[in-house]
Amino acid sequence: MTNRKKIAAGNWKMHKTFAEGQGLAQEIRTMADTELMNDAQLLIFPPYIHLQGLAKQLEGSKIGIGAQNINQFEQGAYTGEVSASMLTSIGIHYTLVGHSERRQYYNETNDSCAAKIVIALKHTIVPVYCIGETLTERETNQHFSIVEDQLHALKGLSNEDISKCIIAYEPVWAIGTGVTASSDQANEMHKHIRVVLTRLFDEHIAQGISILYGGSVKPDNAKELFSQSDIDGALIGGAALASRDFINIAKSF
Ligand code: 13P
């Protein structure tokens, strides 16, 4: 048994007004304080515009807060973008990197993700690096090699830096579809991720990294997923928008 961190992370995507987000954050905080008895780490990833307000609101709570994206450059003429130092200046120390929706709609590549991971770590921001294959890639039996290519974005990090990262395996075909990867399918890929990390780094590093599963995680399938040997938590979309569901997932460890 390793003592990898158990994590329930909510990706709010482009949902919730500020007032709604404040309400959701407050409910999560209250439920976490009164009901969450395990040592799961809770993380939320609200839209950018809510980060500063919610970070203030959640000060002193057990809930960590992160951005859904980060820019790969220090500063400059990049209209519409937000830098690592801007995030840390408002107390944000987590970010998603390479979510499949950003790869699909905003042309993020393994190379741009690699640069985002480097700049995040440089600024003491923990990257949650999202990887996963499409349905076609799985059906044509390319899922293991696609995930391996995506993991190469981590190549070149120092052992110290890679140990700070979190990985989220999110098969694209399971996101928002109600179709979850079976716990066996998910665990098989999580083990493969550790094999690749062992090749890129070493066994100790590979066994120490928390790997989250994402894709239609709900209160009723979380326990089964979390019981698997290599699944250390979840990156939750839809179910993270309801405090009750989010907390019930976190209680499933
Ligand atoms: P759903 O839980 O809605 O399938 O979304 C998963 C996801 O993309 C989290 O980042």
XYZ file of C-alpha atoms and ligand atoms in Angstrom, residues 11 13 99 101 170 174-176 215-217 235-238, ligand 1:
25
model
C -13.641 20.945 -12.868
C -15.657 24.171 -16.817
C -7.734 19.159 -20.690
C -11.565 20.201 -24.396
C -9.678 11.187 -18.870
C -16.198 9.056 -21.245
C -16.346 12.830 -20.684
C -19.856 14.190 -20.304
C -15.073 10.822 -17.239
C -18.642 10.547 -15.918
C -17.567 9.947 -12.314
C -11.382 14.720 -11.831
C -15.094 15.377 -11.877
C -17.072 17.518 -14.311
C -20.866 17.429 -14.161
P -17.726 14.681 -16.608
O -17.519 14.229 -15.199
O -18.855 15.638 -16.770
O -17.777 13.512 -17.558
O -16.422 15.536 -17.030
C -15.167 15.003 -16.793
C -14.140 16.055 -17.048
O -13.903 16.444 -18.163
C -13.432 16.615 -15.884
O -12.349 17.388 -16.286
